[in-house]
């Protein structure tokens, strides 16, 4: 699949996403459920900001000394009897992996979930080898594979956009005859995949963190397929982005705790494993252990304003709070890395704005992503930075934006102007709003603006297709007024 | 693809690392002057003040939250509890680790093990080589020993050894871990510290350390929790009370 997942334009993708009501409802539900789980897990740990400071510190430190840590890590892999290959590009990486597969005359490959192998389009490359078959064994990835390699929609929940009936249809093609109960379908997949596991001769995994001082790989998962991938086949290849390194087990522990709470609201996922090639006297695990360390555009971030994106631990929390992601889902972005982290990372990996130039603009700069990020990446600032860099690259003028923001800055800093603006806002927007009273609801699909399409249609439509302008509250009103009103609305005492 | 791509090749490594250093505009080998010193001691201090009794309570609470069947027994009741587990789960084929007799005797289950009668009894054993994996796949259950139990997360830990391998914990359908109360630790941190030290002092030789928190699960279909996807369908922890 590669980094770019779609040949449609951004507008076409968004249009398609907006028609997919199941996806929108599923994303909304998932965001809300994850919000509760994540918040609870973080509160229970306590001192969340202290932990985030550690996460940020560890990640910034290893990025600063990346070559030194990678050198230490690779020396330890060699010491343990493993093989390390440094790949500058996706092509280097897939060529090396295909070479190993050929040498070993591999017939059956099992893979556990890994974003980086999707990024380098490894599956498709490997399947070019005659006589080789391959199975994605993570339940979600397995569903996508069997559904004709459908695109993932989330970095932690790749099949968020599919409902149980769609999954059942996919499974029916490979012999499933049961109902649409997720548990029954899960059991079917278990049996189907177990058989394949037992015969596999090559296992491919990603890597959450690589431990520099002992050469181990840390994987954090829930299903157990990654551990089977590391136990059964005689050869294992780990593919890791070059930035996924930590000094020792101790720092991995801190990051695992941040990752599990942020990704799925668990204290630890079911399986958290530190692993390398098997020792001589052990009875299972890979006899032949390879690690491919990949750049593939990551180094474009170094020594630029975008360097902090290399801190990312792929927890997906920023997707789970993003209001834009909520509307357009993962496939709207056209990159395997969607959401706020994807908006920052995709143009960096791609080395420019040709394919992902719209992404930095698909953002309201609300800052919810930066707030939730467990390693404190200033995501919304980096998104804004992309706009600036892109404008400069395209030699576009941002003086109008500068004037607008300058005006806002002066206006909000000067009390008399600010109060004047509040008064004016209520009166100025009143003619455009259908809603007599303000409310906490934020969508007004039946608004007046929608009915005056002649006023700058394309620009306005972008707004009013999903919401109308609300009448701003009167200056005298405060939160308490809104709250009382909302309570009355809920009790049905007044109409909403 | 005529050219052979070489792993563990100094040129391949140095070219790559030099290129990153150049792009970052930072010289290599400066790390020794700036080793990582963490900003705070939260990893060590969180939950570190709990008493053994509090740790046991926490471990139970947190294990049950992740669907673990949590039992606390006196040493002399362990054998009876294991038999009950086998009966309740209708285990016909069982996998056990091949630890030496004194370990089983320590837990007062040496006789229990020697007198076991089952249709199939497998040991994760040197003589079977990779066939251990086939036996584990055929086993209805595994009963194994955990190194530690983490109170905060209901996690058992196990380093791979020749007597109890990787697949041992993942392939059988049901799973039971035995752990002494004295091995309950507050958090993952304390276990990591012990493993790290043992590895560095060569007291422990292993290629694999598992932290396992409850049964295998997935939320991949409509975010509905499915328990038991690839690994065991259920987990039982048996804690042996301190004498
Ligand atoms: S940017 Fe931060 S919140 Fe988003 S996936 Fe990466 S680590 Fe998680």
XYZ file of C-alpha atoms and ligand atoms in Angstrom:
747
model
C 0.000 0.000 0.000
C 2.793 2.403 0.874
C 2.470 5.724 2.645
C -0.067 7.044 0.137
C -3.272 5.034 0.267
C -5.470 6.673 -2.342
C -5.390 8.306 -5.740
C -8.496 10.381 -5.068
C -8.139 14.080 -4.329
C -8.582 15.294 -0.785
C -12.008 16.749 -1.607
C -13.136 13.478 -3.169
C -11.963 11.501 -0.161
C -13.764 13.833 2.222
C -16.934 13.609 0.179
C -16.744 9.832 0.260
C -16.107 9.828 3.987
C -19.076 12.074 4.665
C -21.382 9.620 2.933
C -20.190 6.778 5.135
C -22.561 7.238 8.058
C -21.583 3.954 9.733
C -17.942 4.993 9.757
C -18.765 8.388 11.231
C -20.916 6.894 13.952
C -18.268 4.247 14.702
C -15.482 6.806 14.936
C -17.581 9.026 17.185
C -18.449 6.123 19.461
C -14.851 4.930 19.586
C -13.561 8.405 20.372
C -16.022 8.796 23.222
C -15.359 5.339 24.661
C -11.607 5.769 24.397
C -11.836 9.183 26.028
C -13.344 7.672 29.147
C -10.999 4.691 29.288
C -7.910 6.778 28.652
C -8.825 9.437 31.190
C -9.579 6.840 33.845
C -6.307 4.980 33.254
C -4.287 8.180 33.415
C -6.015 9.406 36.550
C -5.485 6.110 38.273
C -1.766 6.294 37.597
C -1.655 9.804 39.049
C 0.846 12.582 38.257
C 0.100 12.225 34.565
C 1.995 15.367 33.646
C 5.053 14.142 35.513
C 4.931 10.929 33.477
C 4.497 12.918 30.262
C 7.589 14.931 31.156
C 9.518 11.668 31.354
C 8.106 10.476 28.049
C 9.080 13.701 26.347
C 12.519 13.718 27.933
C 13.342 10.137 26.953
C 12.169 10.564 23.375
C 13.943 13.897 22.882
C 17.140 12.484 24.327
C 17.269 9.449 22.029
C 16.442 11.544 18.958
C 19.302 13.873 19.876
C 21.765 10.993 20.112
C 20.131 8.725 17.559
C 23.303 7.577 15.738
C 25.012 6.700 19.040
C 22.069 4.650 20.305
C 21.599 2.877 16.976
C 25.278 1.993 16.953
C 25.025 0.510 20.444
C 21.860 -1.383 19.547
C 23.270 -2.867 16.359
C 26.465 -3.932 18.139
C 24.323 -5.806 20.683
C 22.270 -7.552 18.022
C 25.470 -8.753 16.382
C 26.802 -9.852 19.778
C 23.627 -11.908 20.282
C 24.160 -13.584 16.905
C 21.575 -11.553 14.965
C 21.773 -9.608 11.711
C 21.231 -5.875 11.326
C 20.576 -4.128 8.066
C 20.291 -0.345 7.763
C 17.833 0.653 5.031
C 17.791 4.228 3.765
C 14.644 3.716 1.710
C 11.606 1.482 1.472
C 13.154 -0.184 -1.570
C 16.362 -1.020 0.332
C 14.293 -2.534 3.127
C 12.016 -4.646 0.943
C 14.976 -5.811 -1.182
C 16.804 -7.026 1.903
C 13.733 -8.790 3.266
C 13.027 -10.451 -0.086
C 16.657 -11.540 -0.223
C 16.344 -13.255 3.178
C 13.066 -14.873 2.139
C 14.684 -16.241 -1.023
C 17.783 -17.488 0.744
C 15.665 -19.328 3.266
C 13.308 -20.584 0.566
C 10.409 -19.298 2.585
C 6.960 -20.655 1.763
C 4.727 -19.240 4.473
C 5.078 -15.872 6.148
C 3.204 -14.780 9.261
C 3.092 -11.087 10.065
C 2.009 -9.295 13.193
C 0.615 -5.772 13.013
C 3.141 -3.180 12.008
C 2.559 0.271 10.535
C 6.071 0.474 9.184
C 5.708 -2.637 7.015
C 2.544 -1.108 5.529
C 4.504 2.084 4.945
C 7.084 0.196 2.838
C 4.422 -1.914 1.091
C 6.159 -5.069 2.216
C 3.274 -7.491 1.727
C 2.882 -6.713 -1.931
C 6.630 -6.928 -2.522
C 6.963 -10.280 -0.765
C 4.002 -11.738 -2.606
C 5.886 -11.162 -5.853
C 8.162 -14.054 -4.876
C 6.972 -17.246 -6.545
C 5.636 -19.895 -4.192
C 5.427 -17.549 -1.208
C 2.193 -16.934 0.691
C 1.689 -14.495 3.505
C -0.786 -13.962 6.308
C -1.490 -10.875 8.366
C -2.346 -12.397 11.741
C -3.610 -9.425 13.739
C -7.384 -9.805 13.598
C -7.964 -6.377 12.048
C -5.142 -6.697 9.532
C -6.381 -10.177 8.651
C -9.833 -8.741 7.904
C -8.307 -6.013 5.713
C -6.163 -8.556 3.863
C -9.101 -10.851 3.194
C -11.138 -7.830 2.099
C -8.849 -7.360 -0.882
C -6.260 -5.347 1.087
C -8.649 -2.607 2.194
C -7.016 0.521 3.660
C -6.634 0.804 7.439
C -8.519 3.642 9.067
C -6.727 4.028 12.404
C -3.209 3.228 13.620
C -4.487 1.260 16.624
C -7.939 0.143 15.381
C -7.421 -0.430 11.642
C -10.937 -1.780 10.953
C -12.901 0.856 12.827
C -14.837 1.599 9.626
C -16.244 -1.930 9.240
C -19.333 -3.290 10.921
C -19.863 -6.895 11.980
C -21.926 -7.768 8.895
C -19.169 -6.563 6.605
C -16.657 -8.638 8.541
C -18.931 -11.645 8.277
C -19.144 -11.240 4.505
C -15.363 -11.139 4.323
C -15.063 -14.301 6.427
C -17.742 -16.118 4.467
C -15.438 -15.965 1.461
C -12.937 -18.127 3.347
C -15.390 -20.650 4.693
C -17.087 -19.067 7.711
C -20.679 -20.213 8.117
C -21.642 -18.736 11.496
C -23.541 -15.603 12.566
C -22.252 -12.042 12.967
C -21.318 -12.346 16.667
C -17.796 -10.867 16.999
C -16.781 -13.619 19.435
C -17.762 -16.380 17.010
C -15.915 -14.681 14.192
C -12.903 -14.243 16.483
C -12.875 -17.986 17.187
C -13.045 -18.727 13.483
C -10.045 -16.480 12.834
C -8.153 -18.134 15.707
C -8.546 -21.574 14.216
C -7.882 -20.480 10.680
C -4.733 -18.597 11.606
C -3.391 -21.125 14.119
C -3.047 -23.715 11.411
C -1.101 -21.276 9.289
C 1.106 -20.308 12.235
C 2.118 -23.904 12.830
C 3.418 -24.177 9.266
C 5.033 -20.738 8.928
C 8.755 -20.514 8.285
C 9.219 -16.725 8.429
C 7.794 -14.324 10.998
C 7.756 -10.562 10.464
C 7.045 -8.118 13.264
C 7.293 -4.397 13.835
C 8.847 -2.931 16.934
C 7.456 -0.649 19.605
C 10.830 0.012 21.174
C 14.321 -1.324 20.560
C 16.508 -1.650 23.647
C 19.943 -0.209 22.860
C 21.911 -1.720 25.720
C 20.831 -5.350 25.254
C 19.627 -5.680 21.662
C 16.081 -6.753 22.557
C 12.885 -5.731 20.777
C 9.869 -4.645 22.809
C 6.399 -5.408 21.452
C 3.179 -4.303 23.105
C 0.053 -6.154 21.922
C -3.279 -7.618 23.009
C -4.022 -10.639 20.841
C -0.927 -12.793 21.209
C -0.194 -13.111 17.501
C 3.037 -11.143 17.797
C 4.301 -13.618 20.390
C 3.361 -16.564 18.206
C 5.206 -14.839 15.360
C 8.275 -14.671 17.599
C 7.949 -18.258 18.879
C 7.069 -20.456 15.915
C 8.919 -19.613 12.675
C 12.615 -20.420 12.479
C 13.417 -17.043 10.969
C 12.234 -13.665 12.235
C 12.624 -10.264 10.652
C 11.912 -7.152 12.697
C 11.262 -3.948 10.779
C 11.699 -0.783 12.816
C 11.627 2.923 12.110
C 15.054 4.202 13.104
C 13.631 6.468 15.817
C 12.028 3.660 17.853
C 14.928 3.249 20.219
C 15.374 3.577 23.979
C 18.550 3.398 26.070
C 17.553 0.466 28.300
C 14.693 -1.661 29.641
C 13.967 1.017 32.234
C 13.023 3.693 29.715
C 10.982 1.136 27.761
C 9.029 0.562 30.959
C 8.114 4.251 31.224
C 7.075 4.437 27.575
C 5.106 1.166 27.678
C 3.089 2.580 30.550
C 2.398 5.803 28.654
C 1.617 3.891 25.461
C -0.850 1.362 26.881
C -2.811 3.985 28.811
C -2.897 6.369 25.863
C -3.631 3.822 23.150
C -6.299 1.657 24.755
C -6.780 2.889 28.327
C -5.168 -0.238 29.771
C -2.457 -0.220 32.433
C -0.574 -2.728 30.336
C -1.813 -4.564 27.281
C -2.222 -8.340 27.548
C 1.226 -8.965 26.146
C 4.299 -6.847 26.603
C 7.353 -8.744 25.428
C 11.084 -8.163 25.253
C 12.623 -10.508 22.762
C 15.628 -11.362 20.579
C 16.866 -14.376 18.613
C 16.758 -17.643 20.578
C 19.686 -18.746 22.727
C 21.365 -22.028 21.858
C 19.756 -24.012 24.681
C 16.243 -22.588 24.269
C 13.776 -24.752 22.391
C 11.693 -22.276 20.416
C 12.032 -18.780 18.988
C 13.896 -17.729 15.835
C 17.222 -19.382 15.067
C 17.847 -16.651 12.571
C 17.051 -13.119 13.728
C 17.169 -10.037 11.492
C 16.494 -6.406 12.265
C 15.929 -3.876 9.493
C 16.406 -0.293 10.671
C 14.597 2.089 8.362
C 14.992 5.784 7.574
C 12.603 6.235 4.610
C 12.258 9.991 5.063
C 12.365 10.138 8.853
C 15.672 11.962 8.710
C 13.940 14.788 6.790
C 12.637 15.890 10.187
C 16.067 16.193 11.765
C 17.307 19.696 12.465
C 13.986 21.201 11.343
C 10.970 22.459 13.266
C 9.432 19.016 12.668
C 12.012 17.042 14.652
C 9.559 16.513 17.575
C 7.346 14.281 15.399
C 10.077 11.639 15.714
C 9.130 11.446 19.403
C 5.824 9.821 18.406
C 5.119 6.421 19.992
C 2.105 5.699 17.722
C -0.464 5.534 20.517
C -3.246 7.014 18.404
C -4.539 9.236 21.231
C -4.330 12.306 19.004
C -6.609 10.620 16.434
C -9.014 9.786 19.218
C -9.507 13.419 20.232
C -9.406 15.070 16.813
C -12.679 16.718 15.665
C -11.602 16.484 12.016
C -10.778 12.786 12.291
C -14.218 12.359 13.822
C -15.818 13.694 10.647
C -13.668 12.211 7.894
C -12.219 9.051 9.483
C -8.810 7.618 8.659
C -9.346 7.055 4.956
C -10.089 10.752 4.452
C -6.408 11.532 4.912
C -5.080 9.356 2.106
C -2.047 8.364 4.179
C -1.534 5.272 6.296
C -0.716 7.739 9.070
C -3.967 9.687 9.595
C -5.111 12.203 12.188
C -2.934 14.891 13.730
C 0.241 12.778 13.843
C -0.308 11.827 10.209
C -0.767 15.433 9.156
C 2.622 16.266 10.565
C 4.425 13.046 9.652
C 3.129 12.280 6.139
C 4.596 15.352 4.377
C 7.868 14.834 6.281
C 8.229 11.196 5.179
C 7.158 12.099 1.664
C 9.747 14.873 1.506
C 7.293 17.529 0.330
C 3.719 18.640 -0.089
C 2.866 17.172 -3.462
C 0.789 14.300 -2.098
C -0.233 15.592 1.306
C -0.376 19.364 0.807
C -3.994 19.669 1.989
C -3.516 17.807 5.244
C -2.083 20.650 7.333
C -5.189 22.649 6.443
C -7.622 19.951 7.570
C -7.282 21.207 11.111
C -9.054 23.690 13.342
C -5.897 24.204 15.434
C -7.937 23.412 18.552
C -4.888 21.881 20.201
C -6.673 18.836 21.692
C -4.030 16.587 20.116
C -1.095 18.396 21.706
C -2.895 18.281 25.029
C -3.366 14.511 24.991
C -0.045 13.466 23.454
C 1.812 11.353 26.043
C 5.208 12.511 24.794
C 4.192 16.158 24.524
C 4.575 16.696 20.801
C 3.240 20.202 20.020
C 1.166 18.775 17.173
C -1.018 21.771 16.378
C 2.005 24.053 16.304
C 3.720 21.704 13.865
C 0.596 21.644 11.699
C 0.676 25.443 11.600
C 4.386 25.297 10.808
C 3.645 23.036 7.835
C 1.295 25.689 6.487
C 4.040 28.275 6.713
C 6.690 26.081 5.133
C 4.326 24.977 2.405
C 3.304 28.539 1.624
C 6.930 29.582 1.440
C 7.729 26.655 -0.809
C 4.901 27.532 -3.127
C 5.948 31.194 -2.898
C 2.496 32.038 -1.661
C 1.904 35.130 0.285
C 0.813 34.757 3.874
C 0.660 38.483 4.581
C -3.161 38.424 4.668
C -3.074 35.713 7.333
C -0.455 37.694 9.192
C -2.692 40.780 9.188
C -5.728 38.774 10.326
C -3.904 37.123 13.189
C -2.228 40.366 14.160
C -5.644 42.043 14.305
C -7.020 39.224 16.444
C -4.013 39.479 18.688
C -4.422 43.235 19.208
C -8.194 42.877 19.582
C -8.034 40.192 22.237
C -5.310 41.962 24.175
C -7.108 45.320 24.362
C -10.127 45.183 26.727
C -12.131 47.903 25.056
C -11.756 46.373 21.597
C -12.511 42.910 22.927
C -15.740 44.033 24.625
C -16.751 45.936 21.511
C -16.198 42.802 19.423
C -18.396 40.752 21.742
C -21.235 43.231 21.387
C -20.850 43.452 17.633
C -20.620 39.699 17.142
C -24.083 39.023 18.527
C -25.726 41.595 16.316
C -23.697 40.872 13.209
C -24.319 37.147 13.120
C -27.957 37.235 14.153
C -29.346 37.535 10.608
C -27.528 34.364 9.565
C -28.664 32.102 12.326
C -31.873 30.157 12.550
C -31.367 29.254 16.142
C -33.188 31.755 18.347
C -31.300 30.873 21.496
C -27.803 29.617 21.845
C -27.292 26.060 22.987
C -24.517 23.593 23.667
C -25.374 21.662 20.529
C -22.826 22.412 17.855
C -24.517 21.185 14.691
C -27.311 23.100 13.014
C -27.918 21.327 9.746
C -31.109 23.263 8.986
C -29.643 26.709 9.363
C -30.362 29.807 7.343
C -26.962 30.034 5.743
C -27.455 26.729 4.033
C -30.409 28.290 2.283
C -28.536 31.232 0.853
C -26.118 29.400 -1.352
C -25.469 32.438 -3.517
C -23.229 34.031 -0.971
C -19.751 32.765 -1.850
C -21.086 29.223 -2.241
C -17.934 27.094 -2.269
C -16.371 28.753 0.748
C -19.530 28.850 2.810
C -20.517 25.317 1.859
C -17.404 23.942 3.442
C -18.782 25.224 6.732
C -22.490 24.779 6.472
C -22.575 21.252 5.118
C -22.059 19.975 8.629
C -23.028 22.955 10.747
C -24.614 26.337 10.590
C -23.530 29.538 12.192
C -24.812 29.760 15.696
C -26.096 32.975 17.129
C -23.440 33.970 19.649
C -24.630 34.464 23.233
C -25.460 37.890 24.526
C -22.589 39.635 26.256
C -24.417 39.606 29.596
C -24.813 35.852 29.544
C -22.272 33.534 31.037
C -21.744 29.792 31.287
C -24.271 29.508 34.087
C -27.039 30.846 31.822
C -26.190 28.298 29.150
C -26.054 25.507 31.649
C -29.462 26.334 33.130
C -30.908 26.568 29.677
C -29.396 23.260 28.642
C -30.811 21.571 31.743
C -34.261 22.963 30.978
C -33.963 21.767 27.397
C -33.048 18.333 28.614
C -36.017 18.212 30.928
C -38.215 19.289 28.016
C -39.303 22.498 29.743
C -38.281 24.519 26.693
C -37.642 23.574 23.101
C -34.058 23.139 21.979
C 18.387 -7.325 -7.380
C 21.764 -8.523 -8.540
C 23.704 -6.940 -5.703
C 23.799 -8.881 -2.442
C 22.718 -6.720 0.483
C 24.914 -7.461 3.457
C 23.802 -7.354 7.076
C 26.248 -6.554 9.878
C 28.280 -4.639 7.358
C 30.327 -1.716 8.764
C 29.984 0.293 5.577
C 26.195 -0.118 5.509
C 26.014 0.971 9.138
C 28.482 3.848 9.026
C 27.007 5.375 5.857
C 23.581 5.328 7.439
C 24.627 6.740 10.809
C 26.882 9.399 9.278
C 24.052 10.521 7.043
C 21.730 10.972 10.027
C 24.377 12.837 12.012
C 24.964 15.129 9.049
C 21.273 15.844 8.555
C 20.838 16.470 12.263
C 23.892 18.710 12.196
C 25.140 17.064 15.381
C 28.454 15.221 15.711
C 28.382 11.528 16.639
C 29.690 10.055 19.894
C 28.710 12.938 22.137
C 26.326 10.824 24.216
C 28.985 9.946 26.763
C 29.079 13.614 27.823
C 25.334 13.787 28.332
C 23.943 10.524 29.713
C 20.196 10.398 30.334
C 19.181 11.426 33.848
C 15.449 11.247 34.329
C 13.610 14.354 35.505
C 11.718 12.607 38.284
C 11.483 9.318 40.154
C 7.823 8.490 39.493
C 8.653 5.044 38.029
C 10.377 3.966 41.245
C 8.108 5.659 43.772
C 4.623 5.001 42.393
C 2.925 2.372 44.635
C 6.326 1.608 46.179
C 5.066 2.150 49.737
C 2.505 -0.683 49.760
C 2.714 -3.480 52.340
C 2.668 -7.138 51.194
C -0.979 -7.444 52.265
C -1.918 -4.316 50.308
C -0.027 -5.596 47.284
C -1.941 -8.874 47.403
C -5.267 -7.007 47.550
C -4.263 -4.754 44.680
C -3.033 -7.679 42.608
C -6.323 -9.477 43.111
C -8.421 -6.434 42.280
C -6.450 -5.571 39.160
C -6.249 -9.151 37.918
C -9.988 -9.619 38.247
C -10.548 -6.396 36.327
C -8.849 -8.015 33.337
C -10.890 -11.224 33.566
C -8.350 -13.338 35.437
C -9.550 -16.070 37.769
C -7.484 -15.134 40.838
C -6.958 -17.630 43.656
C -5.004 -17.374 46.881
C -4.120 -20.690 48.501
C -1.920 -22.099 51.233
C 1.000 -24.156 49.929
C -0.505 -27.438 51.088
C -3.705 -26.731 49.137
C -1.995 -26.107 45.817
C -2.142 -29.699 44.585
C -5.875 -29.946 45.284
C -6.462 -26.641 43.507
C -4.583 -27.747 40.425
C -6.589 -30.972 40.280
C -9.764 -28.927 40.564
C -8.619 -26.706 37.688
C -8.041 -29.773 35.502
C -11.460 -31.180 36.338
C -13.356 -27.926 35.927
C -11.831 -27.132 32.549
C -12.160 -30.772 31.473
C -8.481 -30.894 30.560
C -7.517 -34.016 28.619
C -4.095 -32.916 27.477
C -1.824 -30.858 29.709
C 1.536 -29.202 29.257
C 3.922 -28.693 32.151
C 7.397 -27.184 32.380
C 10.342 -29.534 32.874
C 11.853 -27.909 35.955
C 13.907 -30.156 38.245
C 12.231 -32.025 41.109
C 13.279 -29.566 43.820
C 11.210 -26.747 42.270
C 8.072 -28.925 42.347
C 8.945 -30.037 45.865
C 9.333 -26.410 46.975
C 5.750 -25.808 45.927
C 4.677 -29.121 47.521
C 3.413 -30.500 44.211
C 6.098 -33.041 43.327
C 3.851 -36.000 44.182
C 0.911 -34.355 42.484
C 2.938 -34.032 39.275
C 4.309 -37.582 39.421
C 0.887 -39.089 40.008
C -0.969 -37.129 37.329
C -3.216 -39.245 35.137
C -4.335 -37.647 31.910
C -4.892 -38.765 28.349
C -1.864 -36.740 27.306
C 0.740 -35.225 29.563
C 3.434 -33.208 27.833
C 6.527 -31.605 29.296
C 8.278 -28.648 27.667
C 11.424 -30.664 27.403
C 14.842 -30.512 25.790
C 14.409 -33.948 24.214
C 11.453 -32.722 22.134
C 13.199 -29.755 20.511
C 10.830 -27.747 18.336
C 8.180 -30.445 18.692
C 7.424 -28.798 22.022
C 5.504 -26.275 19.955
C 3.358 -28.988 18.389
C 2.671 -30.476 21.825
C 1.781 -27.066 23.253
C -0.622 -26.504 20.364
C -2.292 -29.832 21.133
C -2.580 -29.077 24.859
C -5.879 -28.065 26.401
C -3.980 -26.264 29.142
C -0.595 -25.238 30.459
C 0.277 -24.972 34.126
C 3.431 -22.930 34.584
C 5.473 -20.903 37.033
C 5.604 -17.113 36.911
C 8.643 -15.141 38.050
C 6.653 -12.185 39.394
C 3.121 -10.858 39.714
C 2.621 -7.101 39.317
C 0.008 -5.617 41.637
C -0.708 -2.497 39.599
C -1.673 -4.253 36.386
C -2.442 -7.888 37.281
C 0.517 -8.981 35.184
C 2.535 -12.171 35.501
C 6.051 -12.244 34.137
C 8.121 -15.127 32.828
C 11.579 -15.224 31.273
C 12.037 -17.929 28.655
C 14.211 -20.801 29.835
C 14.800 -24.210 28.351
C 12.326 -25.730 30.811
C 9.510 -23.311 29.922
C 9.664 -21.764 26.468
C 7.923 -18.991 24.585
C 5.130 -21.027 22.999
C 4.323 -22.563 26.378
C 2.453 -19.393 27.391
C 0.583 -18.855 24.127
C -0.430 -22.066 22.403
C -2.475 -24.037 24.997
C -6.183 -23.183 25.273
C -6.306 -22.557 29.025
C -3.522 -21.278 31.210
C -2.669 -21.319 34.896
C 0.296 -19.548 36.490
C 1.632 -20.318 39.956
C 3.336 -17.509 41.848
C 4.394 -17.129 45.502
C 3.024 -14.114 47.364
C 6.594 -12.969 48.066
C 7.006 -12.431 44.316
C 4.254 -9.820 44.099
C 5.821 -6.492 43.111
C 4.165 -3.079 42.977
C 4.669 -2.280 39.296
C 6.377 -3.282 36.077
C 9.303 -1.113 37.108
C 10.433 -3.337 39.965
C 10.344 -6.425 37.743
C 12.292 -4.640 35.004
C 14.927 -3.592 37.543
C 15.362 -7.211 38.658
C 15.533 -8.603 35.117
C 17.888 -5.861 33.978
C 20.291 -6.530 36.818
C 20.145 -10.309 36.413
C 20.803 -10.028 32.672
C 23.689 -7.622 33.144
C 25.282 -9.815 35.822
C 24.778 -12.931 33.710
C 22.654 -14.486 36.456
C 19.824 -14.812 33.976
C 20.352 -15.979 30.438
C 17.307 -15.516 28.289
C 16.298 -14.207 24.886
C 12.723 -13.451 25.821
C 10.789 -11.933 28.730
C 6.992 -12.058 28.748
C 4.763 -9.679 30.678
C 1.296 -11.212 30.450
C -1.813 -9.422 31.715
C -4.864 -11.634 31.461
C -6.162 -13.590 28.504
C -5.559 -12.678 24.899
C -8.162 -10.216 23.628
C -9.186 -7.961 20.758
C -11.587 -5.116 20.076
C -11.093 -5.196 16.336
C -14.715 -5.960 15.406
C -16.872 -2.954 16.308
C -14.700 -2.465 19.414
C -16.547 -5.335 21.106
C -14.228 -7.135 23.515
C -13.414 -10.643 22.333
C -11.469 -12.687 24.845
C -9.064 -15.321 23.528
C -7.977 -14.481 20.005
C -4.587 -16.107 19.491
C -3.416 -16.841 23.011
C -5.199 -18.635 25.873
C -8.963 -18.204 26.184
C -8.736 -17.773 29.922
C -6.149 -17.237 32.634
C -5.937 -18.400 36.222
C -3.378 -17.069 38.698
C -2.743 -19.078 41.853
C -0.902 -17.137 44.547
C 0.721 -19.187 47.295
C 0.305 -17.350 50.570
C 3.457 -16.503 52.485
C 4.090 -18.973 55.261
S 1.605 12.172 18.121
Fe 1.469 11.776 20.322
S -0.712 11.312 20.656
Fe -0.367 11.134 18.427
S 0.102 8.966 18.070
Fe 2.068 10.019 18.377
S 2.497 9.793 20.564
Fe 0.322 9.350 20.297
